[in-house]
PDB file of C-alpha atoms and ligand atoms in Angstrom:
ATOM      1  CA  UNK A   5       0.000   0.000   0.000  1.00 95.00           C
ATOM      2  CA  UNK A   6       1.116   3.765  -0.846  1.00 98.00           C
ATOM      3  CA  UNK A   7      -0.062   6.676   0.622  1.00 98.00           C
ATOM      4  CA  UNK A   8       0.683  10.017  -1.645  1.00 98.00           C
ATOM      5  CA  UNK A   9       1.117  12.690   0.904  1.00 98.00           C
ATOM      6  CA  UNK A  10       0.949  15.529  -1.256  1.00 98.00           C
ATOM      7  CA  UNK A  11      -1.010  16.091  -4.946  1.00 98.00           C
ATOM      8  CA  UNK A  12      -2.872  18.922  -6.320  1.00 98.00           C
ATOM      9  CA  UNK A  13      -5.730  16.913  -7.384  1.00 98.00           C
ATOM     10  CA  UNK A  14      -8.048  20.781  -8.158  1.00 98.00           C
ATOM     11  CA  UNK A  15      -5.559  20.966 -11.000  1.00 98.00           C
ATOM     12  CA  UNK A  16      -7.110  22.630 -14.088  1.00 97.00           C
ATOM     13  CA  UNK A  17      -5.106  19.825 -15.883  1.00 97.00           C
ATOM     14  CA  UNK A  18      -6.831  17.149 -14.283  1.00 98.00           C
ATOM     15  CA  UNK A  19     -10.453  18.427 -15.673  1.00 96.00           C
ATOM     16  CA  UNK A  20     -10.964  15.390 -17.673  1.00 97.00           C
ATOM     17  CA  UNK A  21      -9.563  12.711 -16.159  1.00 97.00           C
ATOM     18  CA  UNK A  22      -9.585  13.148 -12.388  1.00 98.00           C
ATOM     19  CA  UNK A  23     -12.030   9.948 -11.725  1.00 98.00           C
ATOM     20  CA  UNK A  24      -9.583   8.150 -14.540  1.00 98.00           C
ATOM     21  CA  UNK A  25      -6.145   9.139 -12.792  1.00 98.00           C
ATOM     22  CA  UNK A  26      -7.180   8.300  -9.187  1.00 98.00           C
ATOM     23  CA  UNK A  27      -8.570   4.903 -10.541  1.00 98.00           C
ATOM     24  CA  UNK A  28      -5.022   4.026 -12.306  1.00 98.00           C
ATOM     25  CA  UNK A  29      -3.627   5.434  -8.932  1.00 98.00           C
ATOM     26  CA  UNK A  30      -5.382   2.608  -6.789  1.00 98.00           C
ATOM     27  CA  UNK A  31      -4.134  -0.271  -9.082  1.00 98.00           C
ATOM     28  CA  UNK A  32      -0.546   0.887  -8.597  1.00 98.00           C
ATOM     29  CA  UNK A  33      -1.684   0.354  -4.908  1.00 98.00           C
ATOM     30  CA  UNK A  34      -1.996   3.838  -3.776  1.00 98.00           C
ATOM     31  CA  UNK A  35      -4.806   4.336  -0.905  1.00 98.00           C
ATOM     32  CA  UNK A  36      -4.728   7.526   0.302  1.00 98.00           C
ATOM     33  CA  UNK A  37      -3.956  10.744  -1.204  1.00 98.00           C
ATOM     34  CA  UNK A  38      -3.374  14.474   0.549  1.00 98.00           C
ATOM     35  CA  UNK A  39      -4.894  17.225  -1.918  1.00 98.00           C
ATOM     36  CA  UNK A  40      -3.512  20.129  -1.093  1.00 98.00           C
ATOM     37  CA  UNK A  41      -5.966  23.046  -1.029  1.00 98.00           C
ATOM     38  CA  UNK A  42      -3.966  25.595  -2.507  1.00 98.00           C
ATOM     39  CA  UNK A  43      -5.652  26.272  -5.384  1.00 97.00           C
ATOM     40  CA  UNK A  44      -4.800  29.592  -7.497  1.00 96.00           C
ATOM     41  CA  UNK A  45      -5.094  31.642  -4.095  1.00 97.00           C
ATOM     42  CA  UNK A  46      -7.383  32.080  -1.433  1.00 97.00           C
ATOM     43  CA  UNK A  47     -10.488  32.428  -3.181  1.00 97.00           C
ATOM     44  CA  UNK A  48      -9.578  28.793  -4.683  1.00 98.00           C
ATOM     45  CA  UNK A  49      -8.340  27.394  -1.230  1.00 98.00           C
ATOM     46  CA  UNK A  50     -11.599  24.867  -1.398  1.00 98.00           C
ATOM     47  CA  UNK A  51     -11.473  23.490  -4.057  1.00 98.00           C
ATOM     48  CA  UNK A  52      -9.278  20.418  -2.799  1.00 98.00           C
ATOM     49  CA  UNK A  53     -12.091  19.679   0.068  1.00 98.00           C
ATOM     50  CA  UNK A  54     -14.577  19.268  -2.389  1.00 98.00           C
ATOM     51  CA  UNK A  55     -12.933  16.906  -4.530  1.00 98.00           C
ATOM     52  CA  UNK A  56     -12.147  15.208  -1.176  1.00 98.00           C
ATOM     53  CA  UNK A  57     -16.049  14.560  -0.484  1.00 98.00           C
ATOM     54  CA  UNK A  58     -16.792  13.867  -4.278  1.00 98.00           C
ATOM     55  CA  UNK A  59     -14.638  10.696  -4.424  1.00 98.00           C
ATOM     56  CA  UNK A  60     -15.963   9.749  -0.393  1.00 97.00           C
ATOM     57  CA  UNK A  61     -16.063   6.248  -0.026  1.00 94.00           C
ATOM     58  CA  UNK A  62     -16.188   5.290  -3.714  1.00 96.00           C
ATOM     59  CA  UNK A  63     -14.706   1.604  -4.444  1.00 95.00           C
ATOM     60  CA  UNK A  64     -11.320   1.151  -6.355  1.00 97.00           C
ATOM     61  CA  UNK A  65     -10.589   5.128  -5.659  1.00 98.00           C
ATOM     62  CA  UNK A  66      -8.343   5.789  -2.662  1.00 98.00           C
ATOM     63  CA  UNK A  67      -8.950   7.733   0.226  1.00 98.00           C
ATOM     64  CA  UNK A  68      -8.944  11.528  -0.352  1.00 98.00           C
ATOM     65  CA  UNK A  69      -8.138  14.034   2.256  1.00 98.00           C
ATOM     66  CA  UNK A  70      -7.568  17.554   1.919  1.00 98.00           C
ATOM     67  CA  UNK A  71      -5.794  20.484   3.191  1.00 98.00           C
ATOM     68  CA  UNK A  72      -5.739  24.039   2.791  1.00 98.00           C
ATOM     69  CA  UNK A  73      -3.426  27.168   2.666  1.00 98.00           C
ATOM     70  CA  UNK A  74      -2.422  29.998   1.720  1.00 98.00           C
ATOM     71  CA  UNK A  75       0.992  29.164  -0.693  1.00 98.00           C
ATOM     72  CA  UNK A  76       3.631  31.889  -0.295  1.00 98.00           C
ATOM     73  CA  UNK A  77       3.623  32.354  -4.070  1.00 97.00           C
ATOM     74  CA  UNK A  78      -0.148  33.902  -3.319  1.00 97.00           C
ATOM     75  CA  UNK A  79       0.864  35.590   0.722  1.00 97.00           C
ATOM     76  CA  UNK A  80       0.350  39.127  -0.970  1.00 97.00           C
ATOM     77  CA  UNK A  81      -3.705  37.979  -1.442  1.00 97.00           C
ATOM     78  CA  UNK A  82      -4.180  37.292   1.995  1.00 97.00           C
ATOM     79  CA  UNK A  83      -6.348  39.675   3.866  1.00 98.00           C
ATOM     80  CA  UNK A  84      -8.878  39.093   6.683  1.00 98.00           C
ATOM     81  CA  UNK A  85     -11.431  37.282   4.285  1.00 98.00           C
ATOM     82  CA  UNK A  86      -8.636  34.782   3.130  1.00 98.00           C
ATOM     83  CA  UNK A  87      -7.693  34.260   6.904  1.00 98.00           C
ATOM     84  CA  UNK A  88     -11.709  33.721   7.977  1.00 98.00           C
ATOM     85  CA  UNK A  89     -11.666  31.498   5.098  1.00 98.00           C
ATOM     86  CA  UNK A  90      -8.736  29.634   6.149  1.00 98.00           C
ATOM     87  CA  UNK A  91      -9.964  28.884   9.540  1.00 98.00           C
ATOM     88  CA  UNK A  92     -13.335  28.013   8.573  1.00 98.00           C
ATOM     89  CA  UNK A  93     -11.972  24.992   6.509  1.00 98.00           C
ATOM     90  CA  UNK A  94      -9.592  23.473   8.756  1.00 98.00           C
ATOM     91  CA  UNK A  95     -12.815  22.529  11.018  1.00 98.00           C
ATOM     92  CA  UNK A  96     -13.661  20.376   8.259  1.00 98.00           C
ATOM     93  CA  UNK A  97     -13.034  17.207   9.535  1.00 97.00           C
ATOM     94  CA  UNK A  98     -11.818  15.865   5.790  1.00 97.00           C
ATOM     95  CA  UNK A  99      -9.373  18.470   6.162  1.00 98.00           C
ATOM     96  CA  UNK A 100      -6.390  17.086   7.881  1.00 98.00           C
ATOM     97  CA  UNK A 101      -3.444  19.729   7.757  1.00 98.00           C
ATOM     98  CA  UNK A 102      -2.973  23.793   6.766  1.00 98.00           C
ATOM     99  CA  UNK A 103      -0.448  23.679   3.574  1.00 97.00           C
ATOM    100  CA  UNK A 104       1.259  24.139   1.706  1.00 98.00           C
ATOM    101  CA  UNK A 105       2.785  27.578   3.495  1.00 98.00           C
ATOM    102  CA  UNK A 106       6.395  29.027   4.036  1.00 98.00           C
ATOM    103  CA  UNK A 107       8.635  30.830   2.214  1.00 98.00           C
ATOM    104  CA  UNK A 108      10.012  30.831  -1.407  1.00 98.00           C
ATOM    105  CA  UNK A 109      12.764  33.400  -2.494  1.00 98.00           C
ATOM    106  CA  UNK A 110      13.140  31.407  -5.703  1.00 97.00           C
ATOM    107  CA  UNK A 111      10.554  32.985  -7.435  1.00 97.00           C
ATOM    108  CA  UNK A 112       9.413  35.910  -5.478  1.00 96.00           C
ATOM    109  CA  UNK A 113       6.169  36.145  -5.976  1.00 96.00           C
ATOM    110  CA  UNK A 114       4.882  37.599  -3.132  1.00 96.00           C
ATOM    111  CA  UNK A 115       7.475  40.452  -1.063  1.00 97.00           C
ATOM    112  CA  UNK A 116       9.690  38.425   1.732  1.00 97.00           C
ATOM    113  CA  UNK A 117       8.458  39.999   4.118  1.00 98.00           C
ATOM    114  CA  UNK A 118       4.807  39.695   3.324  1.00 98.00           C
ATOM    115  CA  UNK A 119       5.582  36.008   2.898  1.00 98.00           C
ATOM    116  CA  UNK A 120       6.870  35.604   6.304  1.00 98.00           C
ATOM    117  CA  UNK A 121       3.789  37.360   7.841  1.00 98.00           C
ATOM    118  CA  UNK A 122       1.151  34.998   5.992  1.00 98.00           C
ATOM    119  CA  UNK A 123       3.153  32.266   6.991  1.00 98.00           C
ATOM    120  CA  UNK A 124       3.360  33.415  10.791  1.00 98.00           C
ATOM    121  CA  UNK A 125      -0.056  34.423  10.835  1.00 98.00           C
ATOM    122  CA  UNK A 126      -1.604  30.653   9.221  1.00 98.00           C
ATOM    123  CA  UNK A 127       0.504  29.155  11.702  1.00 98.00           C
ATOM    124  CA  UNK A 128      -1.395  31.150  14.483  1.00 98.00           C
ATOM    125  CA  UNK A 129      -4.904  30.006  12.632  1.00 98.00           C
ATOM    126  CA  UNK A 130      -3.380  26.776  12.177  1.00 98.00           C
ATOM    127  CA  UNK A 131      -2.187  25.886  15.961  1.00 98.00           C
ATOM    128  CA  UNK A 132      -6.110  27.417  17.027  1.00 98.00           C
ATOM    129  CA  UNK A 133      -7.688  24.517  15.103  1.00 98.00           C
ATOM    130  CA  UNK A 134      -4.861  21.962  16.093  1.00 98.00           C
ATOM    131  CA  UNK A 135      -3.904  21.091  12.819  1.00 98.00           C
ATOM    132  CA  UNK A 136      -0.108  20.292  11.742  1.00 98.00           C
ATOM    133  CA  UNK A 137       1.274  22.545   8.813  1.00 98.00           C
ATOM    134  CA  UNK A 138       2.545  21.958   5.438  1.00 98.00           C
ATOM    135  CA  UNK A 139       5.580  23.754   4.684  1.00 98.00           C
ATOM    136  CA  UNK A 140       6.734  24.854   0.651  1.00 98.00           C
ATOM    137  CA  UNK A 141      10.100  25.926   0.899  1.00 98.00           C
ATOM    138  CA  UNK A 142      12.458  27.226  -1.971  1.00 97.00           C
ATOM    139  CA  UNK A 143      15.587  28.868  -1.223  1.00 97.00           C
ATOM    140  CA  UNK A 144      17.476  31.214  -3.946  1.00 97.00           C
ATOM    141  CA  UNK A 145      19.755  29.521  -6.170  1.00 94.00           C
ATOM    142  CA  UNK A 146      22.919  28.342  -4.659  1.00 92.00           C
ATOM    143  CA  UNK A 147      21.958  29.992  -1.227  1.00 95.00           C
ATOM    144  CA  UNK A 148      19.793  28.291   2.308  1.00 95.00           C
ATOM    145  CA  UNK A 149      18.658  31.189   2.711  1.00 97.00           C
ATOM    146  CA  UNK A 150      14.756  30.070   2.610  1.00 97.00           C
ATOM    147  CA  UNK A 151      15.721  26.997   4.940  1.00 97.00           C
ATOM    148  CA  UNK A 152      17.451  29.489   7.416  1.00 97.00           C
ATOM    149  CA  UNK A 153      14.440  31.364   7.882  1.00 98.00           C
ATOM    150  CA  UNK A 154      12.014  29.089   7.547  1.00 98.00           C
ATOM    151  CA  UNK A 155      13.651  26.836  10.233  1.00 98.00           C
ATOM    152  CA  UNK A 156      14.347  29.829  12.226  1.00 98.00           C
ATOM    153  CA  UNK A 157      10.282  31.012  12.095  1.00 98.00           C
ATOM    154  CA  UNK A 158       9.087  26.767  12.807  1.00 98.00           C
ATOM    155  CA  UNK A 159      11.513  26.422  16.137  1.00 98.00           C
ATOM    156  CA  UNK A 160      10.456  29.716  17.675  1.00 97.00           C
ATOM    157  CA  UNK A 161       6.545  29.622  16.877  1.00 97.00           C
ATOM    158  CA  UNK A 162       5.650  26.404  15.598  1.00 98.00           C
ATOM    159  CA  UNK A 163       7.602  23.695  17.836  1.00 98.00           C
ATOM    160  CA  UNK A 164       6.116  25.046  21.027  1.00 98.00           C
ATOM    161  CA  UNK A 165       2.972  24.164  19.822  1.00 98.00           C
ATOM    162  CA  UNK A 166       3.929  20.271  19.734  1.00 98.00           C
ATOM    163  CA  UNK A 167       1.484  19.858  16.157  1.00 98.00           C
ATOM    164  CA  UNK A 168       4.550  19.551  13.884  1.00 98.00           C
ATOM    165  CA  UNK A 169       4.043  18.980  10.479  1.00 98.00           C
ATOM    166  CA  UNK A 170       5.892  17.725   7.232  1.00 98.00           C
ATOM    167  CA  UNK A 171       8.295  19.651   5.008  1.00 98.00           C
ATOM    168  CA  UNK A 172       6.998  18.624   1.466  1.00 98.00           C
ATOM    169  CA  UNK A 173       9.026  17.838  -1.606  1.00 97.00           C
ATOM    170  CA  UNK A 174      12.308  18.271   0.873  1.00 97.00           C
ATOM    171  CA  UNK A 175      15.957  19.273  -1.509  1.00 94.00           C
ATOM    172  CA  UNK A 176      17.836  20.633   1.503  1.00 91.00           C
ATOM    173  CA  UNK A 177      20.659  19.464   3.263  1.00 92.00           C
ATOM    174  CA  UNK A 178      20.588  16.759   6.321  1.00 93.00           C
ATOM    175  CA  UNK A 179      21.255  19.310   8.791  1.00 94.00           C
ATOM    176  CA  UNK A 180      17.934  21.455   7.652  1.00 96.00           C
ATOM    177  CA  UNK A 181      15.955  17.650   7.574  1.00 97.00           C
ATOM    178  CA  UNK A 182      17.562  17.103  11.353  1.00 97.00           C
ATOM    179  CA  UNK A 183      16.216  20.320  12.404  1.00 97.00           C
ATOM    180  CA  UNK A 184      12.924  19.613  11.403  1.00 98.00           C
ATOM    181  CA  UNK A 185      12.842  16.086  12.583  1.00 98.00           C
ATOM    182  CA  UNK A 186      13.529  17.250  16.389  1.00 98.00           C
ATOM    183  CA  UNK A 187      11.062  20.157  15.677  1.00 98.00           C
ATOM    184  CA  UNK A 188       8.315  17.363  15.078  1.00 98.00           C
ATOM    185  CA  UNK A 189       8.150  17.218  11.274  1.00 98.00           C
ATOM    186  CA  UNK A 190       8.096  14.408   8.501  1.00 98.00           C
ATOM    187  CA  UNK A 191      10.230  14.879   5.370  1.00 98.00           C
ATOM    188  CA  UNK A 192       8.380  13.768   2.465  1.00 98.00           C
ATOM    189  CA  UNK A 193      10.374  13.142  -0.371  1.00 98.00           C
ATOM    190  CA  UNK A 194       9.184  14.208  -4.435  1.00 98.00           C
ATOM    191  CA  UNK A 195       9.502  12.924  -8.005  1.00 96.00           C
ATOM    192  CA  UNK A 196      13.041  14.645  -7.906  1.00 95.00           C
ATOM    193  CA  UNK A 197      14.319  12.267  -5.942  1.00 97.00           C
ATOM    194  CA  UNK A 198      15.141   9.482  -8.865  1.00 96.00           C
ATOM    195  CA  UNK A 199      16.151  12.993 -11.121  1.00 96.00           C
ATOM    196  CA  UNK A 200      20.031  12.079 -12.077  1.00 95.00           C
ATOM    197  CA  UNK A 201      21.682  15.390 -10.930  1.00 94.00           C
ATOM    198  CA  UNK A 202      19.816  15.219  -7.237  1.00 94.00           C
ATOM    199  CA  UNK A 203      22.674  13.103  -5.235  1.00 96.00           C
ATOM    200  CA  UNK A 204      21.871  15.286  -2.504  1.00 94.00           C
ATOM    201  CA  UNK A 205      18.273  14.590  -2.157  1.00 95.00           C
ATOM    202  CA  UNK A 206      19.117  11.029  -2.263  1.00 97.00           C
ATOM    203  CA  UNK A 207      21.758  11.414   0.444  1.00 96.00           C
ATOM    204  CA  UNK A 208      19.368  13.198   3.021  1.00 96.00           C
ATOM    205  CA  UNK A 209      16.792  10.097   2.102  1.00 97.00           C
ATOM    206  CA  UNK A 210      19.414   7.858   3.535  1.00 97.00           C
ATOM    207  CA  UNK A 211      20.140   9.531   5.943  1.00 97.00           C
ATOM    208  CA  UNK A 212      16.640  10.380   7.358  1.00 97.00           C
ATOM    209  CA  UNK A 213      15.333   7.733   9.719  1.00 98.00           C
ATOM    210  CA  UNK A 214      12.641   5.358   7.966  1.00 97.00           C
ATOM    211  CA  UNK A 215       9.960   6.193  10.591  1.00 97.00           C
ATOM    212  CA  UNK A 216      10.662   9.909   9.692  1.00 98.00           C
ATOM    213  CA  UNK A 217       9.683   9.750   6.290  1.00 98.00           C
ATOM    214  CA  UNK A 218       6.442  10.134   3.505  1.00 98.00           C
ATOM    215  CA  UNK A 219       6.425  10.039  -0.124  1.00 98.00           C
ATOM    216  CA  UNK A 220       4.653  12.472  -2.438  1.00 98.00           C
ATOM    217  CA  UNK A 221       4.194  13.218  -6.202  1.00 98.00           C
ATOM    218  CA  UNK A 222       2.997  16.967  -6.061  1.00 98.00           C
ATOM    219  CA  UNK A 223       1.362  16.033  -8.927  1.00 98.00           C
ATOM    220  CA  UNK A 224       0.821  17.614 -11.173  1.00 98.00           C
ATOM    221  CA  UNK A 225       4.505  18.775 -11.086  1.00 96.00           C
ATOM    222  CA  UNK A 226       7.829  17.023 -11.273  1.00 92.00           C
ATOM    223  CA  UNK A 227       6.933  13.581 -12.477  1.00 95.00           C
ATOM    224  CA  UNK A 228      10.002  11.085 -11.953  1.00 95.00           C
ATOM    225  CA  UNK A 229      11.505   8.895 -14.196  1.00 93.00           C
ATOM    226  CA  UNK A 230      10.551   7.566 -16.467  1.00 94.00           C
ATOM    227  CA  UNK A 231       7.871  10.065 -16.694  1.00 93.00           C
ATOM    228  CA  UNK A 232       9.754  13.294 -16.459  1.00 94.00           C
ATOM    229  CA  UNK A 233       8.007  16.413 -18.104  1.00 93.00           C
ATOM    230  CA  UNK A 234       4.720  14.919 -18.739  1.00 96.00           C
ATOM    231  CA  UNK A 235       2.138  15.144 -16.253  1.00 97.00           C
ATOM    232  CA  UNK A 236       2.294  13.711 -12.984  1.00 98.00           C
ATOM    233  CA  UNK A 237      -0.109  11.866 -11.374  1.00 98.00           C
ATOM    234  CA  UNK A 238      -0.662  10.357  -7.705  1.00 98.00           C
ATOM    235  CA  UNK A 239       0.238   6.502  -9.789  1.00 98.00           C
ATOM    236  CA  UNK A 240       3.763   8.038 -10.127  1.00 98.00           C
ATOM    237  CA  UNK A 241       4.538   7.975  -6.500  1.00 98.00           C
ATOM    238  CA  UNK A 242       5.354   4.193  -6.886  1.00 98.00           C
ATOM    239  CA  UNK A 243       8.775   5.549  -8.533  1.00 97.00           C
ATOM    240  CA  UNK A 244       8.916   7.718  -5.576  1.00 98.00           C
ATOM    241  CA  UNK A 245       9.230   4.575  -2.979  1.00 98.00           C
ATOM    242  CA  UNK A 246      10.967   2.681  -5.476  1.00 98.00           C
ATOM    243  CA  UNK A 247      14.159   4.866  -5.658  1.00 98.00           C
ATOM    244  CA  UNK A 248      13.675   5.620  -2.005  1.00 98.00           C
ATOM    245  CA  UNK A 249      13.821   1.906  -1.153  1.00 98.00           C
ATOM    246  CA  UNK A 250      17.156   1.501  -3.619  1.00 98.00           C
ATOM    247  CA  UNK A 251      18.852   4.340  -2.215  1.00 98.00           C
ATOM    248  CA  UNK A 252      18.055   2.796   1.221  1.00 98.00           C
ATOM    249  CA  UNK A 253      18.378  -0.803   0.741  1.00 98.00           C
ATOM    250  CA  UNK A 254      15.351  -2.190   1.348  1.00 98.00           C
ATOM    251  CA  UNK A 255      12.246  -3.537  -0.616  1.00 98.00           C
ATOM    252  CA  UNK A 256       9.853  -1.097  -2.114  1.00 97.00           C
ATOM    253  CA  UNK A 257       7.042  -2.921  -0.136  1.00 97.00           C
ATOM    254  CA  UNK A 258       8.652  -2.333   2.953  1.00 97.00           C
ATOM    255  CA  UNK A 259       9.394   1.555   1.731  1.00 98.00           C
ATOM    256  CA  UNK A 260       5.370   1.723   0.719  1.00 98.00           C
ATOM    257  CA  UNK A 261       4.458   0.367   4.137  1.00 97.00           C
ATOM    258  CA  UNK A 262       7.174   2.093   6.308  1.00 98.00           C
ATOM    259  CA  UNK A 263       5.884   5.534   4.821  1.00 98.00           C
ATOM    260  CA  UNK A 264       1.760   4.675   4.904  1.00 98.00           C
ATOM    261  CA  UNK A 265       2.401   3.834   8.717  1.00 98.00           C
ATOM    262  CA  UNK A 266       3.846   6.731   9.518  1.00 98.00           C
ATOM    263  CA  UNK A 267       1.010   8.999   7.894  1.00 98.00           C
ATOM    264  CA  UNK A 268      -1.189   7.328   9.314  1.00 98.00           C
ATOM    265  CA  UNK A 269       0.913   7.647  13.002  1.00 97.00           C
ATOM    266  CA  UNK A 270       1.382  11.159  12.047  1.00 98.00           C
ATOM    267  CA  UNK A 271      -2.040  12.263  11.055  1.00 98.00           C
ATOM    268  CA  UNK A 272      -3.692   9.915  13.028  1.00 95.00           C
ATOM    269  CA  UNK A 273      -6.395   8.610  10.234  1.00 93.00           C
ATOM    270  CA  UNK A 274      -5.710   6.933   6.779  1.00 90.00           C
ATOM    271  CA  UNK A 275      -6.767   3.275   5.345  1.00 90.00           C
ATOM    272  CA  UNK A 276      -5.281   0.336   7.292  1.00 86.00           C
ATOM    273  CA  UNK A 277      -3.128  -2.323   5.783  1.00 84.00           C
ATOM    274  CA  UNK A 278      -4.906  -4.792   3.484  1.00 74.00           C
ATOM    275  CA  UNK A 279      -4.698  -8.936   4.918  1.00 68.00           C
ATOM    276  CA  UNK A 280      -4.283 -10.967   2.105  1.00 62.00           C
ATOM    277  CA  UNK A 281      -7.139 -12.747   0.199  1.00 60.00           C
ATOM    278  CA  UNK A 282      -7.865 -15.993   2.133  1.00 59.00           C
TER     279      UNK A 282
HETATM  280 ZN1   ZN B 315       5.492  23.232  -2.833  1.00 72.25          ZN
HETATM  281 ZN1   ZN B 316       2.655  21.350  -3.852  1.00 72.25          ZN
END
């Protein structure tokens, strides 16, 4: 069994074929999915719950649960109504975690500093409806710069709390994953994982202990090998657990069980194991 911790399932690129894709996702064993409820910015935040209770205990699709965020590509669109918003959905019981938030000074879509106060101010929303947080984080080329901060911001206001959370599609370095790990956070490792140039992502996922660990596609971005540039979809993350088990040592079975346990530890719901057909 596989549990993809983190897909954007409200993708406009997923119109067609959403009921297709999650179908081929549960024969490649996958029984749970996380859709994050980003959307295009706050005023699209829900779209990722609904899809969550469309699919609702249909057979042969797996589990949907949802979160929702504000994404600090879209921090400069948050005002009061996006915050209301915000903490009106995470009492949604199908709505399991606030992300994806945090910082990216890749891009720089949103001012740093206006970043940083979204992301302060969700965690405050966040912590009031006990939910763990999500965290998107993308430093400048070459530089930790994101990392510093972000790690910084999660020790002083978010570890007190006890929640934790999971850092999502994680490229830093082992000392940013150890940080995280002690401040009560999962590393969930991405499609760029079995990408040839990303010897450092592979080193962290040795180096992170197994019960620390999920696996993610954030479809419909950076589909692995063999897929690479096409769309990605929540099937892929079986290449996910595959290279994470190789670069580990162990079977991908034991990789896809090792990681479903632990979201379901972590998040404290998710589909049990299957017994075998008598
Ligand atoms: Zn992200
Ligand atoms: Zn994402």
């Amino acid at each position: 069994m596989l549990i993809d911790s983190h897909a954007h399932l409200d993708s406009p690129r997923y119109a067609e074929d959403r009921e297709a894709l999650l179908r081929r996702a549960w024969e490649a064993g996958v029984r749970a999915v996380l859709s994050i409820g980003i959307g295009d910015g706050p005023e699209t935040m829900h779209q990722a719950l609904e899809i969550a209770r469309e699919f609702k205990d249909r057979p042969e699709i797996p589990t949907i649960f949802a979160s929702t965020g504000i994404h600090p590509h879209e921090a400069q669109l948050a005002d009061e109504k996006a915050y209301e918003k915000l903490d009106q959905l995470l009492q949604q019981p199908e709505v399991i975690a606030c992300g994806e938030i945090g910082l990216d000074y890749f891009y720089d879509h949103s001012p740093r500093d206006i970043q940083k106060a979204a992301f302060r101010r969700q965690m405050e929303i966040a912590a009031g409806r006990k939910r763990p947080i999500i965290i998107h984080c993308r430093p400048s080329d070459g530089s930790t710069n994101a990392w510093d901060d972000t790690l910084q911001i999660l020790e002083e206001a978010w570890k007190p709390t006890g929640l934790g959370g999971v850092l999502h599609c994680f490229t830093g370095e082992w000392d940013h994953a150890r940080r995280a790990l002690d401040a009560g956070f999962l590393i969930s490792f991405a499609g760029n994982i079995t990408f040839p140039k990303a010897q450092p992502i592979r080193d962290a996922a040795a180096q992170v202990p197994l019960d620390g660990i999920l696996v993610e596609t954030d479809a419909p971005f950076l589909a692995p090998v063999p897929n690479r540039g096409k769309r990605n979809e929540p099937a892929f993350v079986r290449e996910v657990a595959a290279k994470l088990a190789e670069v580990r040592g162990i079977s991908p079975e034991l990789a896809a069980s090792r990681t479903s346990e632990n979201f379901r530890r972590f998040f404290g719901t998710g589909p049990q194991p299957e017994r075998p057909a008598d």
